[in-house]
Short mmCIF file of C-alpha atoms and ligand atoms in Angstrom, two decimals:
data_model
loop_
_atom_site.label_atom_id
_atom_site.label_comp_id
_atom_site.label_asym_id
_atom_site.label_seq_id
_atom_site.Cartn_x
_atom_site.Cartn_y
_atom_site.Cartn_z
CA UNK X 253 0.00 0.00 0.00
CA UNK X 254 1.33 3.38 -0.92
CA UNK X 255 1.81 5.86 1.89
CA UNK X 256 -1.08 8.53 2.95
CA UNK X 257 -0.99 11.93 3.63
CA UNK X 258 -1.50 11.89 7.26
CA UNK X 259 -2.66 15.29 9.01
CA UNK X 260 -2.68 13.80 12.58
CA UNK X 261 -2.16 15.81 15.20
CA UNK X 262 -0.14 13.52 16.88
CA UNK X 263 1.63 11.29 17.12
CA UNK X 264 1.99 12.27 13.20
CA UNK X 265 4.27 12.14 10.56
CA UNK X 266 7.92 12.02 10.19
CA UNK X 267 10.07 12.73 7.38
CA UNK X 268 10.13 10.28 4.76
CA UNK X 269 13.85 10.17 4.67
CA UNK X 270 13.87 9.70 7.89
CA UNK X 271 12.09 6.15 7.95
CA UNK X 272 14.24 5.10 5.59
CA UNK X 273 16.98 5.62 7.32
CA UNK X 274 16.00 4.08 10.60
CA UNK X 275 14.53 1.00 8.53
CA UNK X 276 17.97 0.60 6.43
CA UNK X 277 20.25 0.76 10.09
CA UNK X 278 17.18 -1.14 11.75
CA UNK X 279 18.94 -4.62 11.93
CA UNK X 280 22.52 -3.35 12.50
CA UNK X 281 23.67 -0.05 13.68
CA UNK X 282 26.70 0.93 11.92
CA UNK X 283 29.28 -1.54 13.27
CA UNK X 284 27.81 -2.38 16.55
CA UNK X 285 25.77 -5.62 15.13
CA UNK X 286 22.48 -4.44 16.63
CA UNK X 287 20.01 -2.85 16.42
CA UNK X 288 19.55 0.53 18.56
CA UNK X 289 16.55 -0.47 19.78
CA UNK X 290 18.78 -3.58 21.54
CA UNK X 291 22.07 -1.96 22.71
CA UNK X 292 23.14 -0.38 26.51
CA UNK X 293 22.76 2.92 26.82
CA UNK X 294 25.83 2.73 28.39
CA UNK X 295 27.36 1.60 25.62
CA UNK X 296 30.03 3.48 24.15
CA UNK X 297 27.99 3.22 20.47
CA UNK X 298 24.50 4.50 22.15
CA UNK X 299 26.45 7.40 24.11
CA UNK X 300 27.39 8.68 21.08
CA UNK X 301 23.94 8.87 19.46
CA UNK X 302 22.48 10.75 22.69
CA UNK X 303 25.62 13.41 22.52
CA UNK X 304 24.96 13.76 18.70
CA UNK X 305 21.72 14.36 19.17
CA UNK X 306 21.94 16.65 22.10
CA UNK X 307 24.89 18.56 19.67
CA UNK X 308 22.64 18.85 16.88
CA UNK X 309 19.96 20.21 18.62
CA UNK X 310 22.07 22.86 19.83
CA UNK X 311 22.55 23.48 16.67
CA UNK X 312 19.35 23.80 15.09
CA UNK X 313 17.77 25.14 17.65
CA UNK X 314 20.71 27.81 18.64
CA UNK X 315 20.72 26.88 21.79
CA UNK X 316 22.82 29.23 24.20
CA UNK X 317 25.63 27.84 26.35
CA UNK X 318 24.20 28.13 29.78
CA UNK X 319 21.24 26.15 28.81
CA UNK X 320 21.12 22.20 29.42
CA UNK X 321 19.15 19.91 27.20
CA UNK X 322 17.25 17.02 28.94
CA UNK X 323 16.12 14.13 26.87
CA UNK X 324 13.12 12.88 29.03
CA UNK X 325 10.44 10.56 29.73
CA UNK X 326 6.01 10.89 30.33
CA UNK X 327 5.33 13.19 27.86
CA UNK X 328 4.76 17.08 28.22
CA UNK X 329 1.84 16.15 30.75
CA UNK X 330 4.72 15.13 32.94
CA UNK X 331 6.04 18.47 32.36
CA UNK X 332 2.60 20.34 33.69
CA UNK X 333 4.17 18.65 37.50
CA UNK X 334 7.73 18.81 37.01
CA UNK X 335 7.56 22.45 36.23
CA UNK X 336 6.63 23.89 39.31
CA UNK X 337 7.67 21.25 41.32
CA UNK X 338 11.14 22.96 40.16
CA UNK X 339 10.26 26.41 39.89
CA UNK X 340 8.30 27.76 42.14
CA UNK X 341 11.50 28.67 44.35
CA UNK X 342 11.21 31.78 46.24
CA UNK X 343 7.32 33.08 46.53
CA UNK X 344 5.76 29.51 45.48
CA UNK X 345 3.56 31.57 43.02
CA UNK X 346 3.31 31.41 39.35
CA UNK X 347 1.00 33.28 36.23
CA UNK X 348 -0.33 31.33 33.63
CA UNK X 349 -1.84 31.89 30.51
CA UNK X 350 -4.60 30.14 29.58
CA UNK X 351 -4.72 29.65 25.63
CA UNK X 352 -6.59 26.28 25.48
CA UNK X 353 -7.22 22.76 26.85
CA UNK X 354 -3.59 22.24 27.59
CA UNK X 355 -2.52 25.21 29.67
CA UNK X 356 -5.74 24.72 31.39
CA UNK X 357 -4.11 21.45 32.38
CA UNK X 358 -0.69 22.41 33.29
CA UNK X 359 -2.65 25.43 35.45
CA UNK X 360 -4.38 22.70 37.37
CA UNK X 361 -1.69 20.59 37.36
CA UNK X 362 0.70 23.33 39.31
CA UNK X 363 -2.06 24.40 41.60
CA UNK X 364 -1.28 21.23 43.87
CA UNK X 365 2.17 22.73 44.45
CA UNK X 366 1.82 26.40 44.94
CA UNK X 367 -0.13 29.84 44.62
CA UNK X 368 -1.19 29.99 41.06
CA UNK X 369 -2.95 32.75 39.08
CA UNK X 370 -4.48 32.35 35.70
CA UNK X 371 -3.34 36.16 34.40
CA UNK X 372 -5.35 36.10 31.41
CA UNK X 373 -7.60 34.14 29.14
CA UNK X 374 -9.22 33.16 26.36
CA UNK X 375 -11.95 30.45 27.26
CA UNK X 376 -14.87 33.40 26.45
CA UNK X 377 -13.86 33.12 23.08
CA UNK X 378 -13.94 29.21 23.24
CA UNK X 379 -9.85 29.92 22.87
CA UNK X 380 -9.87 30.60 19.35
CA UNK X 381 -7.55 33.43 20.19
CA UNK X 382 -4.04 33.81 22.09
CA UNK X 383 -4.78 36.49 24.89
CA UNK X 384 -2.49 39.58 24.63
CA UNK X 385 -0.26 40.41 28.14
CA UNK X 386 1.84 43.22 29.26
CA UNK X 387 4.53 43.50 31.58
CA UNK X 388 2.32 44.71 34.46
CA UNK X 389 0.09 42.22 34.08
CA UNK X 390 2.41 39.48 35.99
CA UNK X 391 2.81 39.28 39.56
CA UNK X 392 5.85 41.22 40.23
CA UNK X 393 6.92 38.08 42.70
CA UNK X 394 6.01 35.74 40.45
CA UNK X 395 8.47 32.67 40.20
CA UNK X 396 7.69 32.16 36.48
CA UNK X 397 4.91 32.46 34.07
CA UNK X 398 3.80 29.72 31.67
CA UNK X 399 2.44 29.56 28.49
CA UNK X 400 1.04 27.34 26.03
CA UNK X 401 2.88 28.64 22.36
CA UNK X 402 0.85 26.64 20.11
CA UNK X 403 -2.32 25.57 20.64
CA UNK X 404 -2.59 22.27 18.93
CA UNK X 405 -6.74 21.80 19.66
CA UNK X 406 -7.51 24.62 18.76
CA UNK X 407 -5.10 25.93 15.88
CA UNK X 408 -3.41 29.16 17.57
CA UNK X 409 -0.10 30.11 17.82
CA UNK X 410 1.29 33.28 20.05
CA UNK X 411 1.93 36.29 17.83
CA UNK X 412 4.39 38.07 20.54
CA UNK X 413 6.48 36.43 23.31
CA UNK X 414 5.15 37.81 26.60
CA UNK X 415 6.87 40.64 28.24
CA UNK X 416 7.85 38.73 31.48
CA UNK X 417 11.17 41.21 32.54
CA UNK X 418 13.00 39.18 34.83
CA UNK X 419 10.41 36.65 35.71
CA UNK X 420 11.58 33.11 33.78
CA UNK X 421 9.17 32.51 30.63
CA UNK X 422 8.02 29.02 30.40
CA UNK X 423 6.86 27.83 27.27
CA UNK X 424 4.96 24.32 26.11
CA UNK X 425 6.05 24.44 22.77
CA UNK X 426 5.55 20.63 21.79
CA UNK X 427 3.28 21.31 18.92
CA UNK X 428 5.75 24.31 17.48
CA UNK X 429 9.31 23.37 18.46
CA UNK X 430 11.35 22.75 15.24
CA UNK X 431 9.03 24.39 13.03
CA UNK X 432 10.43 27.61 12.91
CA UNK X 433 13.15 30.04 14.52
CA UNK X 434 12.74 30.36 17.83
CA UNK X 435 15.28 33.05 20.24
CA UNK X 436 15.78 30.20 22.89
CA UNK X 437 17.23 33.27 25.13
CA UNK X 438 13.75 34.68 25.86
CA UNK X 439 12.52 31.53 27.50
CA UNK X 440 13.71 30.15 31.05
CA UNK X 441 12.30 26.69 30.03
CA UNK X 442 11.45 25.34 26.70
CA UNK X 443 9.68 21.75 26.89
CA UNK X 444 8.17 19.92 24.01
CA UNK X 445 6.35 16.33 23.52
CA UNK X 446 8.51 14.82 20.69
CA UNK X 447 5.63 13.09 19.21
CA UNK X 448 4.28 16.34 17.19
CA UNK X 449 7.31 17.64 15.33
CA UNK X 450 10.75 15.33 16.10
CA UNK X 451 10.15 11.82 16.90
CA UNK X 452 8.19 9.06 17.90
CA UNK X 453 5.93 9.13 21.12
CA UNK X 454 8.06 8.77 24.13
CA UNK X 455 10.44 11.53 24.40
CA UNK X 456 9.92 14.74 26.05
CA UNK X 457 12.76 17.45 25.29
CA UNK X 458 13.62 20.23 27.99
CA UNK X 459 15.48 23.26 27.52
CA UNK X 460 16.57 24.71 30.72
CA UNK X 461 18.67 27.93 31.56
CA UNK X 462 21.28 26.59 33.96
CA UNK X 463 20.28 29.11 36.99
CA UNK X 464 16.92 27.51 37.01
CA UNK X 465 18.51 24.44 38.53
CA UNK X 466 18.83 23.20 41.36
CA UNK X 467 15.39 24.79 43.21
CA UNK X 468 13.40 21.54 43.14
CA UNK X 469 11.31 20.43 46.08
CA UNK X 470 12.88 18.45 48.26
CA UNK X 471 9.63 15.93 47.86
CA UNK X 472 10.08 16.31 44.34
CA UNK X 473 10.26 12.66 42.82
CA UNK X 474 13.54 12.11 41.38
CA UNK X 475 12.87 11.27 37.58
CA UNK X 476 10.78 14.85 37.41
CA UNK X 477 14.16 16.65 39.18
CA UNK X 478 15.80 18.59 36.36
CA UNK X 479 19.33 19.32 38.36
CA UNK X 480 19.34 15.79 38.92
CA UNK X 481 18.81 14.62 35.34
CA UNK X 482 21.03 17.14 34.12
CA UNK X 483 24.27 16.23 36.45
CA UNK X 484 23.29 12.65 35.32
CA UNK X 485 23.12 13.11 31.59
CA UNK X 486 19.70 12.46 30.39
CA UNK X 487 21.03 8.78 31.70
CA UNK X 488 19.66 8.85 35.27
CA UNK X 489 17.91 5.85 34.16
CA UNK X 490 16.99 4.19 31.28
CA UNK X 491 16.40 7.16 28.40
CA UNK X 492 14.05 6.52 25.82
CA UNK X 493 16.80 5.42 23.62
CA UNK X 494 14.96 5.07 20.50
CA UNK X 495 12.93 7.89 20.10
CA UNK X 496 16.43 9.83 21.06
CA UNK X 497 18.05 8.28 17.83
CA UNK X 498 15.31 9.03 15.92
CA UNK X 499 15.07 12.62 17.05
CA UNK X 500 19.03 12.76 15.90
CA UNK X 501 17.31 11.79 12.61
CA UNK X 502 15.24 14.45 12.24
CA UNK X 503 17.72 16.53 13.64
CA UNK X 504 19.85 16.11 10.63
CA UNK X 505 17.02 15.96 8.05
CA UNK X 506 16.60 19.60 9.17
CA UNK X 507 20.06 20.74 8.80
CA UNK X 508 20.25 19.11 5.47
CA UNK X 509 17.22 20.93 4.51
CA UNK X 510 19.13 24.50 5.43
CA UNK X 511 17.67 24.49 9.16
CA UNK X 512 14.75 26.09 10.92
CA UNK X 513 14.76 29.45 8.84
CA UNK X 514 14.53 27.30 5.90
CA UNK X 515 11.74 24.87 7.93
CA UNK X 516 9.77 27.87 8.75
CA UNK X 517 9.48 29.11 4.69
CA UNK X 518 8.71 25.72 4.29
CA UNK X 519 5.41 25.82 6.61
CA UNK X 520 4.75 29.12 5.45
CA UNK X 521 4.31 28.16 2.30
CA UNK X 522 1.81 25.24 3.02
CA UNK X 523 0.32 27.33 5.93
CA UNK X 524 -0.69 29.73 3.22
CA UNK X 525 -1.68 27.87 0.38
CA UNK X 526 -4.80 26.31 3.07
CA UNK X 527 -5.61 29.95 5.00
CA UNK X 528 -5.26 31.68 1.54
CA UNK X 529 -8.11 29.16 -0.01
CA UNK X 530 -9.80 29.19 3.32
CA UNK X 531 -10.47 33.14 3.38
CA UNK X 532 -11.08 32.98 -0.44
CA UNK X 533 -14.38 31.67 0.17
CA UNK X 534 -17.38 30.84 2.56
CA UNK X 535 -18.38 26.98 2.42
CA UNK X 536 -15.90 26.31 5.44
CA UNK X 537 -15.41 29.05 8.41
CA UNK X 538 -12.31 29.10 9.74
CA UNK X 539 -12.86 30.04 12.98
CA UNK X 540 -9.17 31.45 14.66
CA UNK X 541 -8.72 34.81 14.58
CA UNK X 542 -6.18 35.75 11.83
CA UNK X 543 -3.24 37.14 13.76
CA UNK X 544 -3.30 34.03 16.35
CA UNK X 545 -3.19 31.86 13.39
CA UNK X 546 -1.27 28.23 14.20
CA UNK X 547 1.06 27.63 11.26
CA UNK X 548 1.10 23.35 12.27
CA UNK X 549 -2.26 23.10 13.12
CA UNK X 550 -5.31 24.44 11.00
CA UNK X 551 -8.65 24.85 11.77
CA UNK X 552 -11.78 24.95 9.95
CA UNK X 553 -15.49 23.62 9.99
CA UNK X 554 -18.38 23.40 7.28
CA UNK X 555 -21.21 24.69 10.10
CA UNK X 556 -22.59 21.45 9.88
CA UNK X 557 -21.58 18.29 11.83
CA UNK X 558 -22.92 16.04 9.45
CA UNK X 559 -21.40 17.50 6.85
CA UNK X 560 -18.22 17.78 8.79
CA UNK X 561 -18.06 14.06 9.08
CA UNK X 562 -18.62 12.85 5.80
CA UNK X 563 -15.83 15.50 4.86
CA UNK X 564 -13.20 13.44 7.22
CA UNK X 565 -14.94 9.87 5.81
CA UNK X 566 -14.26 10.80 2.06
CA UNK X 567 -10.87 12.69 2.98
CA UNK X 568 -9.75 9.21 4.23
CA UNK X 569 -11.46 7.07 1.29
CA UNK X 570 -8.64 9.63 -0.65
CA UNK X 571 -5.53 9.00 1.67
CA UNK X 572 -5.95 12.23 3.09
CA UNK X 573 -5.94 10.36 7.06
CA UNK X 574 -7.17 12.07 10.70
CA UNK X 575 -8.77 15.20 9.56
CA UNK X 576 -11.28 14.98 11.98
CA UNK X 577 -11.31 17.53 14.55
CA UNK X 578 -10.38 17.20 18.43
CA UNK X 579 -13.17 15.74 19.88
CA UNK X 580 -13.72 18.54 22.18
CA UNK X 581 -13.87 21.01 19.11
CA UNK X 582 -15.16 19.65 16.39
CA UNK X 583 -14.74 20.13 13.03
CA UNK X 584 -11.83 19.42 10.90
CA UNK X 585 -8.02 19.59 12.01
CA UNK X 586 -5.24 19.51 9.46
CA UNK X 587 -1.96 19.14 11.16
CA UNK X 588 0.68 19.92 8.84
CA UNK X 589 4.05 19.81 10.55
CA UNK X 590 7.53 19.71 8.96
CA UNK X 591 7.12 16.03 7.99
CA UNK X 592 3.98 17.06 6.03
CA UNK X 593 4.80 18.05 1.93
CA UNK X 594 3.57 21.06 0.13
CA UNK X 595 1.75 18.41 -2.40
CA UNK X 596 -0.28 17.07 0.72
CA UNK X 597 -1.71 20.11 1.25
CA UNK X 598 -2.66 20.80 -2.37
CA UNK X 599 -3.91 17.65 -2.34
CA UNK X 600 -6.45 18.28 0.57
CA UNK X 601 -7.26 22.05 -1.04
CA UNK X 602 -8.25 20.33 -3.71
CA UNK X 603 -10.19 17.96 -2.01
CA UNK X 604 -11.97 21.03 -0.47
CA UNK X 605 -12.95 22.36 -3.39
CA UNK X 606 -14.40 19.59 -4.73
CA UNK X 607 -16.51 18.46 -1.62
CA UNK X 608 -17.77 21.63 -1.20
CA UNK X 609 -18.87 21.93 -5.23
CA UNK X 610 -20.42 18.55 -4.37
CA UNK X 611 -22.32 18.86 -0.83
CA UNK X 612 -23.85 22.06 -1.66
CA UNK X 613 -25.39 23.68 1.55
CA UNK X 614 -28.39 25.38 0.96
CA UNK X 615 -29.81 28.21 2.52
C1 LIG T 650 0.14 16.95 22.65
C2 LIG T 650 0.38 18.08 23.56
C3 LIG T 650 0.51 17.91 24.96
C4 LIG T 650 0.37 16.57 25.61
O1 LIG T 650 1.48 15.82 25.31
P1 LIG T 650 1.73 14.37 25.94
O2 LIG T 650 3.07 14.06 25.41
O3 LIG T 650 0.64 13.50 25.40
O4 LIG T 650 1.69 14.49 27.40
C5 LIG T 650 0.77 19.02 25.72
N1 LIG T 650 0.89 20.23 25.17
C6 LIG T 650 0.76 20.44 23.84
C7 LIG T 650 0.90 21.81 23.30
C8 LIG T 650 0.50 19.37 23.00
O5 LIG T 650 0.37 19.58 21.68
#
């Protein structure tokens, strides 16, 4: 069977190129005689992949020198604990942003553990909009504020990076990381599910700036204590050593492609060719606001539910997989990440066009 165009949120696709690879070193890594999936991560072979891969993220990513890179376990969920169970360090409160269903998870999440305010948000608007901050509008103790940078439910992206001063800026970026230029220096923590944009389910990557560590609660479990996994490698325990090698994968497919400013153009270009077609009619609604726009994530309903889910049924009959909607939304999702082509997307825009010319509406 020939591969699909699959817009799934996640876990989703990954590179083409990329499978290939993995598939061709699958029974025999280089000279080791094994496969990765089989080998100690101890090993003198596997310690190399998890330093390559922590080197080329660096690299792609710019990462500054006084920032450590943690290749984790339990998804970013895991992350909605272990963040303030580190952070909240001097005043025990934190601001969050709530943007959609996830930061409305990682704010309940972090109220076990501390004093936490929800500074501003857009569930009025049923979140199809990124709320706008200002300096003044954080705590001025505050030990951090969070945020959600791209909503993957919902299809918004922040426009701005919050004004925060001194206060560390946290950001959930697992649906965004990789997919364009980001000025790691802004955040204190960066932390991203792998599963969206680099790599098989099962890794969670955290950026850190290197004064953030060492603050965690002493009743802090010990696989969610970033000092601890960062004086210990990544290799406190078992990493997910798979998804890691993978992940140095994609890592290189990027570079070879000319890096994030060249991944961004790249998403650009698709992100465009589906908002352009969407706001050059009026059989679907897209219903984001334009300047929250998600460039991985798109939006966009027919008004009708029926009609919504024959659109995903015949999308799939065509190889065009998992356009339906998050459940709690509705609707139709296309998640078009850096694995995704351009031709995918024309493919689907063209699909649009023609099931809208069929299922006429009515008035
Ligand atoms: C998918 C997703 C999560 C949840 O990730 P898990 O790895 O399943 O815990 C959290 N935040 C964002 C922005 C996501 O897209």
């Amino acid at each position: 069977m020939e591969r699909v165009f699959n817009f799934s949120a996640g876990p989703s696709m990954l590179p083409e190129e990329v499978l290939q690879r993995a598939a061709a070193e699958m029974l025999c890594y280089e000279d080791s005689g094994m496969s990765v999936m089989e080998m100690s991560h101890r090993s003198p072979v596997y310690e190399k992949i998890i330093a390559d891969a922590e080197t080329l993220l660096r690299q792609v990513m710019k990462i500054p020198a006084n920032y450590k890179v943690l290749f984790l376990q339990g998804g970013a969920s895991t992350q909605f604990a272990a963040v303030p169970l580190n952070l909240l360090r001097f005043s025990g409160k934190a601001d969050y942003i709530l943007s959609g269903q996830f930061s409305t998870k990682a704010y309940q999440e972090a109220q076990k553990y501390g004093d936490i305010f929800a500074v501003a948000s857009s569930r009025d608007g049923n979140f199809s909009y990124v709320p706008k901050t200002q300096r003044q509008d954080f705590r001025a103790d505050a030990d951090y504020v969070h945020i959600c940078y791209n909503n993957t439910i919902y299809g918004t992206k922040f426009s701005y990076i919050p004004e925060t001063g001194n206060i560390p800026l946290v950001a959930d970026m697992s649906s965004c990381i990789l997919s364009e230029p980001f000025d790691v220096s802004k955040f204190g923590v960066i932390y991203a599910g792998a599963q969206k944009n680099m790599a098989p389910a099962g890794l969670t990557v955290v950026i850190i700036r290197e004064d953030l560590l060492g603050y965690a609660r002493p009743d802090t479990p010990a696989m969610l204590d970033y000092k601890l996994m960062a004086d210990n490698g990544s290799m406190y325990n078992t990493p997910p050593c798979y998804c890691i090698y993978v992940a140095k994968l994609v890592y290189e497919w990027i570079l070879s492609l000319g890096g994030l400013q060249s991944m961004k153009e790249r998403n650009e270009k698709k992100a465009n060719l589906l908002y352009d077609y969407l706001d050059s009619q009026n059989y679907y609604i897209a219903p984001v606001q334009k300047e929250s726009r998600s460039m991985m994530n798109v939006t966009f309903v027919t008004g009708n539910v029926d009609l919504d889910k024959k659109f995903a049924a015949q999308a799939s009959e065509r190889g065009l997989k998992n356009l339906k909607g998050h459940r709690s939304v509705g609707g139709m999702r296309a998640s078009i990440y850096n694995a995704m082509p351009y031709e995918g997307v024309e493919k689907l825009v063209a699909f649009m066009k023609e099931f809208a010319a069929n299922n006429p509406k009515g008035e």
